[in-house]
Amino acid sequence: MTKTRKMVFLSLLVSQGLVLHIIESMIPVPFITPGAKLGLANIVTVVSLYLFGEIETFMVIIVRLLLSSVLGGSISSLLYSIAGALFSFIVMALIKRVGRDKVSIIGVSSAGAVFHNIGQITIAALIVQNVNVSLYIPILTM
């Protein structure tokens, strides 16, 4: 794959992530958990990880998060998003690398979802300086 073609595909993944982020913000969430979202934009992370690799996926994540924040977010939402995305990315990359033959793409994605929540709860605990926020994790992982 040429560099130009690769850049175009990565740009398309970023734009798809942005579109999914915008669509997700319009969907009313009927969950009991306040602030819970489906995480549709994270589909792009999984696709990128399997199609390209870790470095490219990291770039897609950072660009998507920065653009999402600029288009309709805040500094605090950027902090939570970065923490969740980085925790998720690290775990998914490790599981994909170590458990290549043992863990399916669904397993990798599920682990990423759980660790995305853990990353966001970790930032929340640091901001409010109270570890009791971690009691929210079981509710988020349902």
C-alpha positions as a Markdown table, in Angstrom:
| # | Residue | x | y | z |
|---|---|---|---|---|
| 1 | Met | 0.0 | 0.0 | 0.0 |
| 2 | Thr | 1.4 | 3.4 | -1.0 |
| 3 | Lys | 1.9 | 6.1 | 1.6 |
| 4 | Thr | -0.8 | 8.2 | 0.0 |
| 5 | Arg | -3.3 | 5.4 | -0.1 |
| 6 | Lys | -2.6 | 4.6 | 3.6 |
| 7 | Met | -3.1 | 8.2 | 4.6 |
| 8 | Val | -6.4 | 8.3 | 2.7 |
| 9 | Phe | -7.6 | 5.2 | 4.5 |
| 10 | Leu | -6.5 | 6.5 | 7.9 |
| 11 | Ser | -8.2 | 9.8 | 7.2 |
| 12 | Leu | -11.4 | 8.0 | 6.3 |
| 13 | Leu | -11.2 | 6.1 | 9.6 |
| 14 | Val | -10.9 | 9.4 | 11.5 |
| 15 | Ser | -13.8 | 10.9 | 9.6 |
| 16 | Gln | -15.9 | 7.8 | 10.2 |
| 17 | Gly | -15.1 | 8.0 | 13.9 |
| 18 | Leu | -16.2 | 11.6 | 14.0 |
| 19 | Val | -19.5 | 10.8 | 12.2 |
| 20 | Leu | -20.1 | 7.9 | 14.7 |
| 21 | His | -19.3 | 10.3 | 17.6 |
| 22 | Ile | -21.8 | 12.8 | 16.3 |
| 23 | Ile | -24.5 | 10.2 | 15.6 |
| 24 | Glu | -24.0 | 8.7 | 19.1 |
| 25 | Ser | -24.4 | 12.1 | 20.7 |
| 26 | Met | -27.9 | 12.4 | 19.1 |
| 27 | Ile | -29.1 | 9.0 | 20.3 |
| 28 | Pro | -31.1 | 9.2 | 23.5 |
| 29 | Val | -29.6 | 6.7 | 26.0 |
| 30 | Pro | -32.4 | 4.8 | 27.8 |
| 31 | Phe | -29.9 | 3.3 | 30.3 |
| 32 | Ile | -30.1 | 3.8 | 34.0 |
| 33 | Thr | -26.4 | 4.8 | 34.1 |
| 34 | Pro | -26.0 | 8.5 | 33.6 |
| 35 | Gly | -23.5 | 9.5 | 31.0 |
| 36 | Ala | -23.3 | 6.0 | 29.5 |
| 37 | Lys | -22.8 | 5.7 | 25.7 |
| 38 | Leu | -22.6 | 2.8 | 23.3 |
| 39 | Gly | -19.0 | 3.7 | 22.2 |
| 40 | Leu | -19.8 | 3.6 | 18.5 |
| 41 | Ala | -16.7 | 5.7 | 17.6 |
| 42 | Asn | -14.5 | 3.0 | 19.2 |
| 43 | Ile | -15.4 | 0.7 | 16.4 |
| 44 | Val | -13.0 | 2.7 | 14.3 |
| 45 | Thr | -10.2 | 1.9 | 16.8 |
| 46 | Val | -10.8 | -1.8 | 16.5 |
| 47 | Val | -11.0 | -1.7 | 12.7 |
| 48 | Ser | -7.8 | 0.4 | 12.5 |
| 49 | Leu | -5.9 | -2.0 | 14.9 |
| 50 | Tyr | -6.8 | -5.0 | 12.7 |
| 51 | Leu | -6.3 | -3.3 | 9.3 |
| 52 | Phe | -3.2 | -1.3 | 10.0 |
| 53 | Gly | -1.3 | -1.6 | 13.3 |
| 54 | Glu | -0.6 | 0.0 | 16.6 |
| 55 | Ile | 1.2 | 3.2 | 15.5 |
| 56 | Glu | -1.4 | 4.0 | 12.9 |
| 57 | Thr | -4.2 | 3.2 | 15.3 |
| 58 | Phe | -2.7 | 5.5 | 18.0 |
| 59 | Met | -2.6 | 8.3 | 15.4 |
| 60 | Val | -6.2 | 7.7 | 14.4 |
| 61 | Ile | -7.3 | 7.8 | 18.1 |
| 62 | Ile | -5.5 | 11.0 | 18.9 |
| 63 | Val | -6.7 | 12.9 | 15.8 |
| 64 | Arg | -10.3 | 11.6 | 16.3 |
| 65 | Leu | -10.3 | 12.7 | 19.9 |
| 66 | Leu | -8.9 | 16.1 | 19.3 |
| 67 | Leu | -11.3 | 16.8 | 16.4 |
| 68 | Ser | -14.2 | 15.5 | 18.4 |
| 69 | Ser | -13.3 | 17.8 | 21.3 |
| 70 | Val | -13.0 | 20.8 | 18.9 |
| 71 | Leu | -16.3 | 20.1 | 17.2 |
| 72 | Gly | -18.4 | 19.6 | 20.3 |
| 73 | Gly | -16.6 | 18.9 | 23.5 |
| 74 | Ser | -14.8 | 20.4 | 26.4 |
| 75 | Ile | -11.4 | 20.1 | 28.1 |
| 76 | Ser | -12.9 | 17.7 | 30.7 |
| 77 | Ser | -14.5 | 15.5 | 28.0 |
| 78 | Leu | -11.2 | 15.4 | 26.2 |
| 79 | Leu | -9.5 | 14.3 | 29.4 |
| 80 | Tyr | -12.0 | 11.5 | 30.0 |
| 81 | Ser | -11.9 | 10.5 | 26.3 |
| 82 | Ile | -8.1 | 10.4 | 26.1 |
| 83 | Ala | -7.8 | 8.3 | 29.3 |
| 84 | Gly | -10.5 | 5.8 | 28.2 |
| 85 | Ala | -9.1 | 5.6 | 24.7 |
| 86 | Leu | -5.5 | 5.1 | 25.8 |
| 87 | Phe | -6.4 | 2.4 | 28.4 |
| 88 | Ser | -8.6 | 0.7 | 25.8 |
| 89 | Phe | -6.0 | 0.9 | 23.1 |
| 90 | Ile | -3.1 | -0.4 | 25.2 |
| 91 | Val | -5.2 | -3.4 | 26.4 |
| 92 | Met | -6.6 | -4.2 | 22.9 |
| 93 | Ala | -3.1 | -4.0 | 21.4 |
| 94 | Leu | -1.6 | -6.3 | 24.1 |
| 95 | Ile | -4.5 | -8.8 | 23.8 |
| 96 | Lys | -4.3 | -8.8 | 20.0 |
| 97 | Arg | -0.5 | -9.4 | 20.1 |
| 98 | Val | -0.4 | -12.0 | 22.9 |
| 99 | Gly | -3.6 | -13.8 | 22.2 |
| 100 | Arg | -3.6 | -13.7 | 18.5 |
| 101 | Asp | -4.9 | -17.3 | 18.1 |
| 102 | Lys | -6.9 | -17.4 | 21.3 |
| 103 | Val | -8.9 | -14.2 | 21.4 |
| 104 | Ser | -11.4 | -13.1 | 18.7 |
| 105 | Ile | -12.0 | -9.6 | 17.5 |
| 106 | Ile | -15.1 | -9.6 | 19.7 |
| 107 | Gly | -13.0 | -10.5 | 22.8 |
| 108 | Val | -10.5 | -7.8 | 22.0 |
| 109 | Ser | -13.3 | -5.2 | 21.5 |
| 110 | Ser | -15.0 | -6.3 | 24.7 |
| 111 | Ala | -11.8 | -6.0 | 26.7 |
| 112 | Gly | -11.3 | -2.5 | 25.2 |
| 113 | Ala | -14.8 | -1.5 | 26.3 |
| 114 | Val | -14.2 | -2.5 | 29.9 |
| 115 | Phe | -10.8 | -0.8 | 30.0 |
| 116 | His | -12.2 | 2.3 | 28.4 |
| 117 | Asn | -14.5 | 2.5 | 31.4 |
| 118 | Ile | -11.7 | 1.8 | 33.8 |
| 119 | Gly | -9.6 | 4.6 | 32.2 |
| 120 | Gln | -12.5 | 7.1 | 32.6 |
| 121 | Ile | -13.2 | 6.1 | 36.1 |
| 122 | Thr | -9.5 | 6.5 | 37.0 |
| 123 | Ile | -9.5 | 10.1 | 35.7 |
| 124 | Ala | -12.7 | 10.8 | 37.6 |
| 125 | Ala | -11.1 | 9.4 | 40.8 |
| 126 | Leu | -8.1 | 11.6 | 40.3 |
| 127 | Ile | -10.2 | 14.7 | 39.6 |
| 128 | Val | -12.5 | 14.3 | 42.5 |
| 129 | Gln | -9.7 | 12.8 | 44.7 |
| 130 | Asn | -11.9 | 10.0 | 45.9 |
| 131 | Val | -11.5 | 6.3 | 44.9 |
| 132 | Asn | -15.2 | 5.6 | 45.7 |
| 133 | Val | -15.9 | 6.6 | 42.1 |
| 134 | Ser | -14.6 | 3.2 | 41.2 |
| 135 | Leu | -17.8 | 1.7 | 42.6 |
| 136 | Tyr | -19.4 | 2.9 | 39.4 |
| 137 | Ile | -17.3 | 0.4 | 37.3 |
| 138 | Pro | -19.7 | -2.6 | 37.7 |
| 139 | Ile | -22.6 | -0.6 | 36.6 |
| 140 | Leu | -20.7 | 0.7 | 33.5 |
| 141 | Thr | -19.6 | -2.8 | 32.5 |
| 142 | Met | -23.2 | -4.2 | 32.3 |
